[in-house]
Amino acid sequence: MRTFTRGDRLEEHASTFDDHGEDRRKNAQDLEREQRASMRRVVEATGASAHELQQLMQRLLDIDRAGSSAGIVAQGHIAADRMQSGMATLDLGDGHVAEQRGDAVQSIDFWLLEPLDPAHDKKWYARWKFWSFILGAAGSEAALTLQGLALRPTEPGDTHADLVAKARKVLESWRRTSEPLFWAAMECYVRQQSFSLETQAYLMHCIAVVFAGDPMKLSNEQSEQLAGVLADTYCDALGTSACMPSADIYRRLSQGLEATDRETGLVRNLGRSDAAQIAMTALFSVIEGSRLR
C-alpha cells in the first residue's frame, strides 16, 4: 500500500524494502538530524541522561575502530532470538482474531527472512530500527552495537562492562515510561520515519517481545473489537488526517485499550506487550486487505 498526504508531503512507503532504500539515500546531515531527534525522544520519554547517551555514542566509535563491534552485534542478535522465542502470547481465545494473530506471526517471521540485498536482510533492518527507537541511535552500526551491549551476558573482566551497564540502563528506563508517553514517542518516531505498514508490524512484534508483561485472556468478541478499533483508526485517518495516517494508531494506543479478562472478570487497560500484539494483528489485517484490492 502506498499513501500520500497533502498536509506535510510525507509518504508512507510500500514495504520494508522501500523503507530500507529510503534510509540508504539519506545524507550525513539527515542522519545527524535523526540522531539528535532520537536522543531527544529517548531523553524526553524516559528521563535518560542526554550526556550519558552522547558518551555512549562516542564510546561506540572507539569500539568500531577497535574492530570488536561485529562480535557484540552477533551476541545481541543471538540474545534477541532467544527473547523472541520466549514471548508471552496474548490469549485471544479461538476466534477469527486469534487465527489472524497466528497468521501475522508466521508471515512476519517469513517476511523477516526475505533478503533486502546481499548484505542485509529484513530481520537486520527491523532490529536496527527498533533499537534506534529504544536506544536513541540513528546509525545502523551504533544501534545494533547498543543492542548487543544491552542484551549480551556480562563476563568477569569484560572490557565493555561499563557500556553494558549504561546500555541496559537506557533500555530499563523505557520499562518505567508510562504507556501514554511510550506510545506518543512511538507515534513521533513513525511520523519521522514515514514507515510502511510492514515495518510497523515488525516493530510491534519487537515491542511485544522486549516489553513482556502480565498478559490478559480476552474473549473472541473483545479481540475483534480491539483489533477493529485500531484498523478503523488507520482507515479513517486516510481521509481525514493531514499527517501520516498510520501514526494515528499510536495516538489511539496512548489513550489505552480497555478490556475485561475473561478468566478473572477484572477490567483494565491492556499492557504494552498485549497492546502491541493487537496492533500487530490490526496492521497485518490492513496489509492483507490492501493486497486483496
Coordinates of C-alpha atoms in Angstrom, one line a residue:
M1 CA 0.0 0.0 0.0
R2 CA 1.3 3.5 -0.8
T3 CA -0.5 6.5 0.5
F4 CA 0.2 10.3 0.2
T5 CA -0.9 13.1 2.5
R6 CA -1.2 16.6 1.2
G7 CA -0.6 18.3 4.6
D8 CA 3.1 17.6 5.0
R9 CA 4.1 15.7 1.9
L10 CA 5.0 12.6 3.9
E11 CA 4.9 9.4 2.1
E12 CA 4.1 6.0 3.6
H13 CA 6.4 3.5 1.8
A14 CA 5.0 0.4 0.3
S15 CA 7.2 -2.1 2.2
T16 CA 10.3 -2.6 4.4
F17 CA 12.3 -2.8 1.2
D18 CA 11.3 0.7 0.3
D19 CA 11.9 1.9 3.9
H20 CA 15.5 0.5 3.7
G21 CA 16.1 2.1 0.4
E22 CA 15.0 5.5 1.8
D23 CA 17.4 5.1 4.7
R24 CA 20.3 4.3 2.4
R25 CA 19.7 7.5 0.4
K26 CA 19.9 9.8 3.4
N27 CA 22.9 12.1 3.6
A28 CA 25.2 12.8 6.6
Q29 CA 23.1 15.9 7.6
D30 CA 19.9 13.9 7.6
L31 CA 21.4 11.1 9.7
E32 CA 22.9 13.6 12.2
R33 CA 19.5 15.3 12.4
E34 CA 17.8 11.9 13.0
Q35 CA 20.3 11.0 15.7
R36 CA 19.6 14.3 17.6
A37 CA 15.9 13.7 17.3
S38 CA 16.3 10.1 18.5
M39 CA 18.3 11.2 21.5
R40 CA 15.8 13.9 22.3
R41 CA 12.9 11.5 22.1
V42 CA 14.6 9.0 24.4
V43 CA 15.5 11.7 26.9
E44 CA 12.0 13.2 27.0
A45 CA 10.2 9.9 27.2
T46 CA 12.5 8.0 29.7
G47 CA 14.4 10.7 31.6
A48 CA 17.7 9.1 30.5
S49 CA 20.7 11.4 30.7
A50 CA 21.4 13.1 27.4
H51 CA 25.1 13.4 28.4
E52 CA 25.3 9.6 29.0
L53 CA 23.7 8.9 25.7
Q54 CA 26.3 11.1 24.0
Q55 CA 29.1 9.4 25.9
L56 CA 27.7 6.0 24.7
M57 CA 27.8 7.2 21.1
Q58 CA 31.3 8.4 21.4
R59 CA 32.5 5.1 23.0
L60 CA 30.8 3.2 20.2
L61 CA 33.1 4.9 17.8
D62 CA 36.1 3.6 19.8
I63 CA 34.6 0.1 19.7
D64 CA 34.2 0.3 15.9
R65 CA 37.8 1.5 15.5
A66 CA 39.0 -1.4 17.6
G67 CA 37.2 -3.8 15.3
S68 CA 35.2 -5.5 18.1
S69 CA 31.7 -4.4 17.3
A70 CA 30.8 -7.3 15.0
G71 CA 31.1 -9.8 17.8
I72 CA 29.0 -7.7 20.1
V73 CA 26.3 -7.3 17.5
A74 CA 26.3 -11.1 16.8
Q75 CA 25.8 -11.8 20.5
G76 CA 23.0 -9.3 20.6
H77 CA 21.2 -11.0 17.7
I78 CA 21.5 -14.4 19.4
A79 CA 20.1 -12.9 22.6
A80 CA 17.3 -11.3 20.7
D81 CA 16.4 -14.6 19.1
R82 CA 16.2 -16.2 22.5
M83 CA 14.0 -13.4 23.8
Q84 CA 11.7 -13.8 20.7
S85 CA 11.1 -17.4 21.3
G86 CA 10.0 -16.6 24.9
M87 CA 7.3 -14.1 24.0
A88 CA 4.3 -14.2 26.3
T89 CA 1.5 -14.7 23.8
L90 CA -1.8 -12.9 24.3
D91 CA -4.6 -15.3 24.8
L92 CA -7.3 -14.4 22.2
G93 CA -9.4 -17.5 22.5
D94 CA -10.3 -19.5 19.4
G95 CA -11.9 -16.8 17.2
H96 CA -11.0 -15.0 14.0
V97 CA -8.5 -12.6 15.5
A98 CA -6.6 -15.5 17.1
E99 CA -6.3 -17.0 13.7
Q100 CA -5.2 -13.6 12.3
R101 CA -2.6 -13.2 15.0
G102 CA -1.2 -16.6 14.2
D103 CA -1.1 -15.7 10.5
A104 CA 0.6 -12.4 11.4
V105 CA 3.4 -14.0 13.4
Q106 CA 4.0 -16.6 10.7
S107 CA 4.0 -14.0 7.9
I108 CA 6.3 -11.6 9.9
D109 CA 8.8 -14.4 10.6
F110 CA 8.7 -15.3 6.8
W111 CA 9.0 -11.7 5.7
L112 CA 11.9 -11.0 8.0
L113 CA 13.9 -13.8 6.3
E114 CA 13.5 -12.3 2.9
P115 CA 16.7 -10.6 1.8
L116 CA 16.8 -6.9 1.1
D117 CA 20.3 -7.2 -0.6
P118 CA 23.3 -9.4 -0.2
A119 CA 24.5 -7.5 2.9
H120 CA 21.3 -7.1 4.9
D121 CA 18.0 -8.9 5.4
K122 CA 14.7 -7.6 6.7
K123 CA 15.3 -9.0 10.2
W124 CA 18.5 -7.0 10.4
Y125 CA 16.7 -3.9 9.2
A126 CA 13.8 -4.4 11.6
R127 CA 16.1 -4.8 14.6
W128 CA 18.1 -1.7 13.6
K129 CA 15.0 0.4 13.5
F130 CA 13.6 -1.0 16.8
W131 CA 16.9 -0.4 18.7
S132 CA 17.3 3.0 17.2
F133 CA 13.9 3.9 18.7
I134 CA 14.7 2.4 22.1
L135 CA 18.4 3.4 22.5
G136 CA 18.4 6.7 20.6
A137 CA 20.9 5.7 17.9
A138 CA 20.2 6.7 14.3
G139 CA 23.1 4.9 12.6
S140 CA 22.9 1.1 12.0
E141 CA 26.2 0.2 13.5
A142 CA 25.6 2.2 16.6
A143 CA 22.0 0.9 17.0
L144 CA 23.0 -2.8 16.6
T145 CA 26.1 -2.5 18.8
L146 CA 24.0 -0.9 21.6
Q147 CA 21.5 -3.8 21.1
G148 CA 24.4 -6.2 21.6
L149 CA 25.6 -4.3 24.7
A150 CA 22.1 -4.2 26.2
L151 CA 21.4 -7.9 25.7
R152 CA 24.8 -9.7 25.9
P153 CA 25.8 -11.6 29.1
T154 CA 28.4 -9.7 31.1
E155 CA 31.5 -11.8 31.8
P156 CA 34.1 -11.1 34.6
G157 CA 36.6 -8.6 33.4
D158 CA 34.6 -7.6 30.4
T159 CA 36.3 -4.6 28.9
H160 CA 32.9 -3.2 27.9
A161 CA 31.2 -3.8 31.3
D162 CA 30.5 -0.1 31.9
L163 CA 29.0 0.3 28.4
V164 CA 26.8 -2.8 29.0
A165 CA 25.5 -1.2 32.2
K166 CA 24.8 2.1 30.5
A167 CA 23.0 0.5 27.6
R168 CA 20.9 -1.6 29.9
K169 CA 20.1 1.4 32.0
V170 CA 18.6 3.2 28.9
L171 CA 16.6 0.0 28.0
E172 CA 15.3 -0.3 31.6
S173 CA 14.3 3.4 31.6
W174 CA 11.8 2.6 28.8
R175 CA 10.2 0.0 31.1
R176 CA 9.4 2.7 33.6
T177 CA 7.9 5.0 31.0
S178 CA 4.2 5.5 31.2
E179 CA 2.1 3.9 28.4
P180 CA 0.8 7.3 27.1
L181 CA 4.4 8.6 26.9
F182 CA 5.7 5.4 25.3
W183 CA 3.1 5.4 22.5
A184 CA 3.4 9.1 22.0
A185 CA 7.1 8.6 21.4
M186 CA 6.3 5.7 19.0
E187 CA 3.9 8.0 17.1
C188 CA 6.6 10.6 16.8
Y189 CA 9.1 8.0 15.5
V190 CA 6.7 6.6 12.9
R191 CA 5.9 10.1 11.6
Q192 CA 9.6 11.0 11.4
Q193 CA 10.5 7.8 9.5
S194 CA 7.4 7.5 7.3
F195 CA 7.4 3.8 7.9
S196 CA 5.5 1.3 5.8
L197 CA 2.8 -0.9 7.5
E198 CA 5.2 -3.9 7.1
T199 CA 7.9 -2.2 9.1
Q200 CA 5.4 -1.0 11.8
A201 CA 4.2 -4.6 12.2
Y202 CA 7.8 -5.7 12.7
L203 CA 8.3 -3.0 15.3
M204 CA 5.1 -4.1 17.2
H205 CA 6.5 -7.7 17.2
C206 CA 9.7 -6.4 18.8
I207 CA 7.9 -4.4 21.4
A208 CA 5.7 -7.4 22.3
V209 CA 9.0 -9.4 22.9
V210 CA 11.0 -6.8 24.8
F211 CA 8.3 -5.4 27.0
A212 CA 6.5 -8.6 28.1
G213 CA 4.1 -8.0 30.9
D214 CA 1.1 -9.6 32.6
P215 CA -0.9 -11.0 29.7
M216 CA -4.7 -10.9 29.6
K217 CA -7.2 -13.5 28.4
L218 CA -9.7 -11.9 26.0
S219 CA -13.0 -13.1 24.6
N220 CA -13.3 -13.6 20.9
E221 CA -15.7 -10.6 20.8
Q222 CA -13.3 -8.3 22.7
S223 CA -10.4 -9.4 20.5
E224 CA -12.3 -8.5 17.3
Q225 CA -13.5 -5.2 18.8
L226 CA -10.0 -4.1 19.9
A227 CA -8.3 -5.1 16.6
G228 CA -11.2 -3.3 14.7
V229 CA -10.7 -0.1 16.7
L230 CA -7.1 0.2 15.6
A231 CA -7.7 -0.9 12.0
D232 CA -10.6 1.6 11.7
T233 CA -8.3 4.3 13.3
Y234 CA -5.9 3.8 10.4
C235 CA -8.5 3.6 7.7
D236 CA -10.5 6.6 9.0
A237 CA -7.3 8.7 9.1
L238 CA -6.6 8.1 5.4
G239 CA -9.3 10.5 4.5
T240 CA -9.2 12.9 7.5
S241 CA -5.7 13.3 8.7
A242 CA -3.2 15.8 7.3
C243 CA -0.4 13.9 8.9
M244 CA 0.9 10.4 8.4
P245 CA -2.3 8.4 8.7
S246 CA -0.9 5.2 10.2
A247 CA 0.7 7.1 13.1
D248 CA -2.8 7.8 14.4
I249 CA -2.8 4.1 15.6
Y250 CA -0.2 5.0 18.3
R251 CA -2.1 8.1 19.3
R252 CA -5.1 5.8 19.9
L253 CA -2.9 3.3 21.9
S254 CA -1.7 6.2 24.1
Q255 CA -5.4 6.6 25.2
G256 CA -5.4 2.9 26.4
L257 CA -7.3 -0.1 25.2
E258 CA -9.6 -1.3 28.0
A259 CA -10.7 -4.9 28.2
T260 CA -12.1 -7.4 30.6
D261 CA -10.1 -10.5 31.5
R262 CA -12.4 -13.4 30.7
E263 CA -10.9 -15.5 33.4
T264 CA -10.9 -13.1 36.3
G265 CA -13.6 -10.6 35.2
L266 CA -11.2 -7.7 36.0
V267 CA -11.4 -4.6 33.7
R268 CA -8.1 -2.9 32.9
N269 CA -6.1 -1.4 30.1
L270 CA -4.0 -3.8 28.0
G271 CA -0.3 -3.9 28.9
R272 CA 2.3 -2.8 26.4
S273 CA 3.0 -6.3 25.1
D274 CA -0.7 -7.1 24.7
A275 CA -1.4 -3.8 23.1
A276 CA 1.5 -4.3 20.7
Q277 CA 0.2 -7.8 19.7
I278 CA -3.3 -6.4 19.0
A279 CA -1.7 -3.6 16.9
M280 CA 0.4 -6.1 15.0
T281 CA -2.7 -8.1 14.2
A282 CA -4.6 -4.9 13.1
L283 CA -1.7 -3.8 10.9
F284 CA -1.5 -7.3 9.4
S285 CA -5.2 -7.2 8.5
V286 CA -4.8 -3.8 6.8
I287 CA -1.8 -5.1 4.9
E288 CA -3.7 -8.2 3.8
G289 CA -6.8 -6.1 2.9
S290 CA -4.7 -3.8 0.7
R291 CA -3.2 -6.8 -1.2
L292 CA -6.6 -8.2 -2.0
R293 CA -7.7 -4.9 -3.6

